[in-house]
XYZ file of C-alpha atoms in Angstrom:
544
model
C -53.034 -29.930 -13.263
C -56.198 -30.442 -15.305
C -56.081 -33.434 -17.632
C -52.648 -33.708 -19.241
C -52.052 -29.968 -19.648
C -50.312 -28.137 -16.783
C -51.865 -24.858 -15.708
C -49.319 -22.113 -15.005
C -50.295 -19.633 -12.300
C -48.346 -16.366 -12.182
C -48.353 -14.623 -8.814
C -47.436 -10.937 -8.792
C -46.134 -9.790 -5.433
C -47.328 -6.577 -3.792
C -43.819 -5.136 -4.046
C -43.777 -5.472 -7.841
C -46.968 -3.420 -8.289
C -46.383 -0.863 -5.539
C -46.536 2.817 -6.484
C -44.317 5.289 -4.678
C -45.901 7.940 -2.494
C -43.643 10.783 -1.398
C -46.067 12.314 1.068
C -45.104 12.479 4.720
C -44.531 9.262 6.655
C -45.346 10.027 10.311
C -44.677 6.471 11.544
C -41.052 6.806 10.402
C -40.414 10.055 12.255
C -40.552 8.778 15.840
C -36.847 7.852 15.971
C -35.382 10.920 14.207
C -34.076 14.242 15.519
C -35.179 16.479 12.674
C -32.872 19.312 13.722
C -29.942 17.099 12.742
C -31.381 15.825 9.457
C -29.979 17.467 6.309
C -32.460 19.567 4.358
C -33.458 18.223 0.922
C -31.857 20.292 -1.817
C -34.626 19.721 -4.355
C -38.101 18.117 -4.509
C -38.135 14.392 -5.240
C -38.821 13.364 -8.846
C -39.613 9.683 -8.419
C -41.408 7.536 -11.024
C -44.551 6.027 -9.476
C -43.806 2.646 -11.084
C -40.191 2.609 -9.896
C -40.235 -0.919 -8.468
C -41.486 -2.396 -11.730
C -38.397 -1.171 -13.558
C -35.651 -3.639 -14.594
C -32.832 -4.149 -12.027
C -30.289 -2.338 -14.206
C -32.521 0.722 -14.459
C -33.241 0.633 -10.723
C -29.497 0.591 -9.986
C -28.983 3.575 -12.278
C -31.699 5.537 -10.491
C -30.191 4.699 -7.080
C -26.722 5.778 -8.195
C -28.103 9.064 -9.487
C -29.917 9.764 -6.213
C -33.463 9.455 -7.523
C -34.973 9.198 -4.016
C -32.166 11.004 -2.175
C -34.201 14.108 -1.320
C -37.302 12.400 0.094
C -37.321 10.871 3.569
C -40.803 9.426 2.967
C -39.740 7.837 -0.330
C -36.830 6.060 1.340
C -39.082 4.956 4.198
C -41.481 3.274 1.762
C -38.819 2.016 -0.630
C -36.208 0.495 1.710
C -38.379 -2.331 3.172
C -39.486 -3.367 -0.305
C -35.941 -3.365 -1.668
C -34.801 -5.508 1.244
C -37.692 -7.929 0.653
C -36.130 -8.664 -2.741
C -32.875 -9.856 -1.144
C -32.539 -13.624 -1.456
C -32.056 -15.063 2.024
C -32.201 -18.294 3.996
C -35.589 -20.016 4.283
C -35.744 -19.615 8.061
C -35.005 -15.940 8.695
C -36.317 -14.091 11.794
C -38.936 -11.505 10.841
C -40.910 -8.725 12.579
C -43.155 -11.150 14.491
C -40.147 -13.018 15.859
C -38.609 -9.704 16.945
C -41.726 -8.726 18.913
C -41.713 -12.073 20.737
C -37.999 -11.906 21.562
C -38.144 -8.223 22.556
C -41.059 -8.963 24.874
C -39.129 -11.821 26.474
C -35.903 -9.827 26.884
C -37.216 -6.391 27.810
C -40.700 -7.001 29.220
C -43.671 -4.697 28.736
C -41.731 -1.594 29.719
C -39.438 -2.050 26.746
C -36.501 -0.728 28.757
C -33.208 -2.482 28.025
C -30.574 -3.013 30.674
C -28.860 -5.679 28.601
C -25.278 -5.077 27.432
C -24.602 -4.954 23.722
C -23.634 -8.302 22.144
C -20.023 -9.442 22.455
C -19.560 -9.338 18.679
C -19.736 -5.519 18.886
C -16.796 -5.273 21.301
C -14.530 -2.511 20.026
C -16.961 -1.585 17.227
C -18.315 1.988 17.072
C -22.105 2.326 17.305
C -23.009 5.485 15.351
C -26.356 7.140 16.037
C -26.362 9.678 13.172
C -29.606 11.700 13.451
C -31.444 9.445 15.902
C -33.172 11.013 18.913
C -32.932 9.408 22.409
C -35.876 7.125 21.628
C -34.129 6.043 18.429
C -30.851 5.349 20.252
C -32.700 3.146 22.769
C -34.458 1.314 19.924
C -31.121 0.798 18.134
C -29.613 -0.859 21.201
C -32.648 -3.141 21.600
C -32.425 -4.212 17.955
C -28.726 -5.047 18.284
C -29.374 -7.040 21.481
C -32.056 -9.063 19.665
C -29.693 -9.661 16.727
C -27.167 -11.085 19.188
C -29.861 -13.335 20.664
C -31.218 -14.637 17.347
C -27.914 -14.862 15.434
C -25.538 -16.534 17.922
C -23.103 -17.473 15.145
C -22.079 -13.830 14.616
C -18.730 -13.294 16.330
C -17.582 -9.975 14.826
C -19.449 -7.502 12.618
C -18.391 -3.830 12.638
C -20.846 -2.956 9.835
C -24.007 -4.052 11.672
C -24.434 -1.078 14.081
C -24.213 1.535 11.311
C -26.494 -0.487 9.055
C -29.090 -0.820 11.817
C -28.877 2.894 12.693
C -29.339 4.023 9.086
C -32.274 1.660 8.466
C -33.938 2.807 11.694
C -34.170 6.375 10.328
C -36.565 5.025 7.687
C -38.436 2.301 9.619
C -41.978 2.600 10.935
C -41.037 0.646 14.072
C -38.261 -1.441 15.636
C -39.690 -4.687 14.250
C -39.545 -3.488 10.636
C -35.947 -2.312 11.075
C -34.994 -5.659 12.626
C -36.602 -7.618 9.783
C -34.710 -5.607 7.164
C -31.436 -6.080 9.028
C -32.162 -9.769 9.509
C -32.651 -10.360 5.792
C -29.342 -8.679 4.987
C -27.579 -10.850 7.579
C -29.212 -14.026 6.222
C -28.609 -13.208 2.539
C -27.612 -16.259 0.497
C -27.208 -14.591 -2.895
C -24.181 -16.111 -4.701
C -21.057 -13.916 -4.551
C -23.093 -10.952 -3.251
C -22.938 -10.909 0.535
C -23.999 -7.901 2.580
C -22.590 -8.308 6.100
C -19.358 -9.968 7.291
C -20.140 -11.922 10.467
C -16.747 -13.056 11.804
C -13.319 -11.558 12.287
C -12.045 -14.052 9.704
C -14.486 -12.783 7.066
C -13.878 -9.140 8.009
C -10.091 -9.463 7.861
C -10.351 -11.267 4.507
C -12.395 -8.319 3.171
C -9.722 -5.917 4.499
C -7.043 -7.863 2.632
C -9.232 -7.906 -0.477
C -9.582 -4.139 -0.268
C -5.799 -3.900 0.039
C -5.436 -5.960 -3.152
C -7.940 -3.751 -4.970
C -6.265 -0.556 -3.719
C -2.935 -1.932 -4.895
C -4.391 -2.402 -8.390
C -6.709 0.586 -8.767
C -5.045 3.282 -6.615
C -1.295 2.795 -7.173
C -0.370 6.407 -6.347
C -2.326 6.391 -3.071
C -1.000 2.931 -2.235
C 2.592 4.070 -2.742
C 1.935 7.102 -0.534
C 0.499 4.950 2.275
C 3.260 2.341 1.982
C 5.862 5.095 2.329
C 4.172 6.806 5.281
C 3.088 3.751 7.284
C 5.025 0.819 8.675
C 1.936 -1.397 8.393
C -0.090 -0.962 5.211
C -2.580 -3.691 6.141
C -3.301 -1.926 9.414
C -4.314 1.196 7.464
C -6.479 -0.817 5.071
C -8.073 -2.730 7.949
C -9.982 0.486 8.694
C -11.440 0.784 5.190
C -14.996 -0.047 6.278
C -14.907 2.527 9.084
C -14.072 5.206 6.486
C -17.634 4.661 5.227
C -19.472 3.781 8.442
C -19.317 5.724 10.710
C -16.714 7.923 8.941
C -18.887 9.504 6.262
C -21.394 12.230 7.205
C -25.035 11.097 7.315
C -25.947 12.657 3.941
C -23.126 10.675 2.272
C -23.656 7.463 4.244
C -27.339 7.219 3.353
C -26.565 7.696 -0.352
C -24.175 4.762 -0.079
C -26.961 2.765 1.594
C -29.308 3.536 -1.335
C -27.018 1.625 -3.678
C -25.786 -0.942 -1.148
C -29.301 -2.380 -0.711
C -29.390 -3.095 -4.444
C -25.810 -4.117 -5.178
C -24.242 -5.505 -1.993
C -20.689 -5.311 -0.646
C -19.035 -4.551 -3.981
C -20.456 -1.016 -3.704
C -18.561 -0.478 -0.444
C -15.276 -1.414 -2.137
C -16.026 1.091 -4.899
C -16.795 3.976 -2.526
C -13.715 3.288 -0.376
C -11.478 3.196 -3.471
C -12.954 6.505 -4.647
C -12.245 8.006 -1.208
C -8.669 6.747 -1.389
C -8.190 8.301 -4.827
C -9.667 11.594 -3.605
C -7.408 11.532 -0.541
C -4.346 11.192 -2.775
C -5.501 14.169 -4.845
C -6.085 16.241 -1.712
C -2.741 15.644 0.025
C -0.700 15.788 -3.186
C 2.693 14.184 -3.698
C 4.017 15.679 -0.446
C 2.019 13.147 1.585
C 0.040 13.524 4.808
C 0.798 16.375 7.183
C 1.037 14.223 10.323
C 2.968 11.050 11.016
C -0.207 8.956 11.394
C -1.600 8.353 7.899
C -4.541 6.369 9.326
C -5.663 9.307 11.483
C -5.159 11.652 8.541
C -7.412 9.467 6.374
C -10.109 9.353 9.048
C -10.068 13.144 9.391
C -10.224 13.524 5.614
C -13.304 11.283 5.337
C -15.121 13.094 8.154
C -14.614 16.372 6.267
C -15.265 14.895 2.820
C -17.842 17.594 2.018
C -14.977 20.114 1.824
C -13.342 18.105 -0.959
C -16.032 16.514 -3.140
C -19.836 16.390 -3.380
C -21.626 13.110 -2.771
C -22.793 13.004 -6.404
C -19.249 13.427 -7.700
C -17.924 10.838 -5.241
C -20.450 8.246 -6.439
C -19.751 9.138 -10.062
C -16.041 8.501 -9.542
C -16.710 5.310 -7.602
C -18.766 3.795 -10.396
C -16.220 4.971 -12.945
C -13.689 2.509 -11.498
C -13.512 -0.586 -13.714
C -13.779 -3.129 -10.936
C -13.849 -6.870 -11.570
C -17.005 -8.964 -11.232
C -18.555 -10.063 -7.938
C -17.473 -13.637 -8.592
C -13.863 -12.665 -9.235
C -13.755 -10.507 -6.091
C -15.337 -13.365 -4.151
C -12.620 -15.745 -5.395
C -9.949 -13.342 -4.171
C -11.701 -12.985 -0.816
C -11.827 -16.780 -0.427
C -8.094 -17.013 -1.230
C -7.368 -14.362 1.416
C -9.586 -16.193 3.884
C -7.654 -19.402 3.269
C -4.344 -17.616 3.949
C -5.724 -16.292 7.252
C -6.817 -19.787 8.274
C -3.267 -20.964 7.598
C -2.081 -18.263 9.994
C -4.399 -19.542 12.713
C -7.417 -17.215 12.434
C -10.657 -19.107 13.130
C -14.324 -18.425 12.388
C -15.187 -18.158 16.092
C -12.353 -15.749 16.864
C -13.681 -12.303 17.729
C -10.468 -10.277 17.789
C -6.945 -10.730 16.342
C -4.533 -12.562 18.596
C -1.402 -11.584 16.705
C 0.067 -8.791 14.624
C -0.711 -9.502 10.983
C 2.009 -7.347 9.419
C 5.437 -8.684 8.571
C 8.085 -7.505 11.020
C 10.887 -5.891 9.047
C 12.914 -4.800 12.085
C 15.379 -7.678 11.777
C 15.375 -7.775 7.980
C 18.770 -7.528 6.289
C 19.705 -7.718 2.636
C 22.572 -6.707 0.406
C 20.126 -5.661 -2.313
C 17.452 -3.529 -0.579
C 16.872 -1.687 2.688
C 14.108 -2.640 5.134
C 12.085 0.383 3.992
C 12.422 -0.665 0.341
C 11.468 -4.232 1.227
C 8.379 -2.927 3.037
C 7.308 -1.173 -0.183
C 7.894 -4.332 -2.253
C 5.964 -6.374 0.313
C 3.043 -3.955 0.012
C 2.870 -4.635 -3.729
C 2.410 -8.395 -3.531
C -1.089 -9.881 -3.035
C -2.311 -9.527 0.541
C -2.735 -13.249 1.162
C 0.992 -13.777 0.604
C 2.191 -10.671 2.447
C 0.858 -12.188 5.689
C 3.913 -14.423 5.804
C 7.518 -13.362 6.488
C 9.993 -13.676 3.596
C 12.208 -16.773 3.488
C 15.568 -16.489 1.733
C 15.916 -19.269 -0.863
C 18.880 -18.164 -2.964
C 21.585 -15.511 -2.811
C 24.552 -15.111 -5.160
C 26.716 -14.103 -2.194
C 26.050 -17.481 -0.546
C 25.041 -19.792 -3.411
C 27.157 -18.493 -6.290
C 26.076 -17.460 -9.758
C 24.967 -20.797 -11.188
C 21.585 -20.640 -12.916
C 21.056 -24.356 -12.265
C 21.719 -23.756 -8.567
C 19.122 -20.940 -8.681
C 16.513 -23.329 -10.069
C 17.382 -26.034 -7.537
C 17.026 -23.648 -4.578
C 13.744 -22.101 -5.779
C 11.882 -25.169 -7.029
C 9.042 -26.273 -4.812
C 8.192 -22.752 -3.655
C 5.522 -20.359 -4.900
C 5.134 -17.490 -5.086
C 8.657 -16.020 -5.017
C 10.159 -12.538 -5.183
C 13.286 -12.046 -7.296
C 15.610 -9.132 -6.412
C 18.455 -8.069 -8.720
C 21.123 -5.470 -7.942
C 23.354 -4.231 -10.758
C 27.003 -3.231 -10.512
C 25.800 0.391 -10.794
C 23.663 0.040 -7.653
C 20.332 -0.076 -9.485
C 17.753 -2.514 -8.080
C 14.917 -4.208 -9.965
C 12.999 -7.418 -9.563
C 9.820 -9.411 -10.099
C 6.967 -11.072 -8.248
C 6.611 -14.608 -9.620
C 3.317 -16.371 -8.994
C 4.297 -19.885 -10.087
C 6.854 -22.544 -9.151
C 9.982 -22.561 -11.321
C 9.634 -26.358 -11.604
C 6.801 -25.799 -14.098
C 9.444 -24.988 -16.709
C 10.235 -28.729 -16.893
C 6.808 -29.505 -18.334
C 7.994 -28.255 -21.720
C 10.870 -30.745 -21.876
C 13.929 -29.419 -23.684
C 12.102 -26.394 -25.056
C 11.759 -23.080 -23.276
C 8.096 -23.068 -22.206
C 6.094 -20.244 -20.663
C 3.935 -20.483 -17.555
C 2.719 -18.279 -14.681
C -0.404 -16.164 -14.104
C -1.472 -12.554 -14.539
C -0.470 -11.768 -10.953
C 3.192 -11.705 -12.040
C 4.718 -8.237 -12.244
C 8.128 -6.628 -12.569
C 9.350 -3.591 -10.631
C 12.188 -1.170 -10.064
C 13.353 0.027 -6.641
C 16.314 2.248 -7.542
C 16.761 4.842 -8.865
C 12.926 5.107 -8.711
C 10.338 2.763 -7.215
C 7.777 1.668 -9.790
C 5.681 -1.429 -10.439
C 4.808 -2.667 -13.940
C 1.782 -4.962 -14.133
C 0.097 -6.999 -16.823
C -1.545 -4.591 -19.251
C -4.956 -6.313 -18.992
C -5.170 -5.405 -15.293
C -5.398 -1.721 -16.181
C -7.206 -2.181 -19.504
C -9.391 -5.327 -19.378
C -11.224 -4.165 -22.465
C -8.159 -5.131 -24.536
C -9.009 -8.784 -23.915
C -12.372 -8.254 -25.600
C -10.648 -6.916 -28.730
C -9.299 -10.394 -29.519
C -11.364 -11.996 -32.340
C -13.772 -14.654 -31.087
C -12.206 -17.286 -33.285
C -8.903 -16.847 -31.425
C -10.335 -16.673 -27.902
C -10.222 -19.661 -25.636
C -13.152 -20.836 -23.594
C -13.381 -19.059 -20.231
C -13.963 -22.418 -18.549
C -11.018 -24.637 -17.565
C -10.341 -27.811 -19.480
C -11.334 -31.220 -18.111
C -8.769 -32.357 -15.571
C -5.858 -34.288 -17.012
C -4.747 -37.534 -15.399
C -1.822 -37.291 -12.967
C 1.479 -37.142 -14.756
C 0.041 -36.032 -18.101
C 1.632 -33.100 -19.816
C -0.137 -29.882 -20.800
C 0.212 -30.935 -24.403
C -1.749 -34.129 -23.851
C -5.499 -34.408 -23.999
C -7.033 -31.392 -25.657
C -3.715 -29.876 -26.694
C -5.199 -28.956 -30.019
C -8.154 -27.164 -28.410
C -8.413 -23.699 -26.926
C -8.341 -25.002 -23.331
C -5.584 -24.466 -20.813
C -4.283 -27.387 -18.785
C -5.676 -27.744 -15.275
C -3.093 -27.608 -12.432
C -1.829 -30.916 -11.091
C -3.904 -32.723 -8.410
C -1.650 -31.761 -5.497
C -2.454 -28.080 -6.175
C -6.173 -28.581 -6.810
C -7.126 -27.098 -3.441
C -5.613 -23.724 -4.242
C -8.107 -21.052 -5.246
C -7.433 -19.042 -8.365
C -7.506 -15.284 -7.660
C -9.398 -12.994 -9.986
C -6.240 -12.214 -11.949
C -5.678 -15.854 -12.885
C -5.725 -16.178 -16.664
C -8.713 -18.504 -16.794
C -10.943 -15.581 -15.757
C -10.077 -13.654 -18.933
C -11.075 -14.314 -22.534
C -7.594 -14.523 -24.005
C -5.995 -16.445 -26.881
C -4.689 -19.735 -25.511
C -1.240 -19.346 -27.093
C -0.463 -16.249 -25.033
C -2.659 -16.758 -21.967
C 0.151 -18.081 -19.734
C 3.213 -16.324 -21.128
C 4.534 -14.637 -17.988
C 7.572 -16.685 -16.904
C 10.067 -18.849 -18.748
C 13.272 -20.572 -17.693
C 15.911 -22.546 -19.609
C 19.603 -23.424 -19.268
C 20.473 -20.130 -20.950
C 18.429 -17.681 -18.898
C 15.087 -16.593 -17.561
C 12.364 -14.416 -19.086
C 9.725 -12.534 -17.076
C 7.002 -10.343 -18.550
């Protein structure tokens, strides 16, 4: 600072001014078996100022495969893209790797160390690596285990390390890139799950997304498998190591720029393509999981990588923050079931056991389908019967008394003609009392109604399928997307701020519960209709 006027110094990093060079990169060829590498289909057309382009434009170029046909371009681009990842202040780099590798392996560089415990049961794909590359991959993973002792389970790490090694000038550069992805601290944009708890929460999140975005495929899997979550728990392995190298590296191009959300997109696109390929008849074999794995390995017979990415980015997925909220809610449900951060493998079967299930309304198979429709974090728990007309009579007041204090609930109705329908209800029926004598509405956008017989079908909130409809509401009628200031305990929703466009905040005893991405406060909706999903009075109930 000179005098009273501050002097602003702008520092331009080397990465921001770097020009691409697509000539050969001999340092990056030492780990690759070139006989296995796919041939480029066309010469690379890469702008020389590519890294100075805005992030949105860079993402578009990655999605379109701008540098897909040039090994040298990837080799020069990948380290610089990874350097842009926001990560913890103290993150092991190439120099640290050389010190640790020297200590662990000595001057010979030969590793006799076993792979880290967090890779137990995880496949370690080698793709197009030669023997020297495979040895380097194992050394890198051993050093990761030494320098990141908090990692207890991470099935993505081996594939990520193997792919990066194809385009690294040495082991140290590959390690540094991998290290930055592990240590990423970008909000709502993680790269690598590092515990079984986090991995299982992402599997449940994928199940929720598949339930919303791939209803036909989800119905097919629910009908063919006794454990839907078990099928979805393999979603990450569909991509790595399931996809062929040419597909996997295209996914990596975009993953380095956009994070884990890209992996959800690609897996959903694969699931949609699988449903198109098998048709309504379903999988040929009894094992739908094995059928899916075989389908992914032979994906080139069904769709090109360009078309797969196009379909993946055509899916109208929710924001990173909203997906993160859902993942945190799933994580919380797993903790309630006893899963811990330090646990490396599951100690119990996560699926609900329907073997002893009995009901006068639905069969066990029908209940399994219904259970597959509800959000994953709730389907972890076995159903508890609260009310039945055969045992509790047909009093509506008795229905309310039995169900109050529980959420969510599933309502099953069987008609005298044998038809079965029902609803998933996200909120406690006791909330109806907040409106006094009037019939008030409550609930969230996770509510849905369904039929089981004569045909099984689920009917969701229209904004789930068409979120753009929310944007059509005039601004003057839209509420603020932020929740209202918290009301004092015991105050009614019509109290403070009842004349504003804010929704009431849940009562203090429920404050700890995370709102999933379908909660109404994450949509710009008119306040008068934002919570109209459930209603109950002395005369009847309304759902929808």
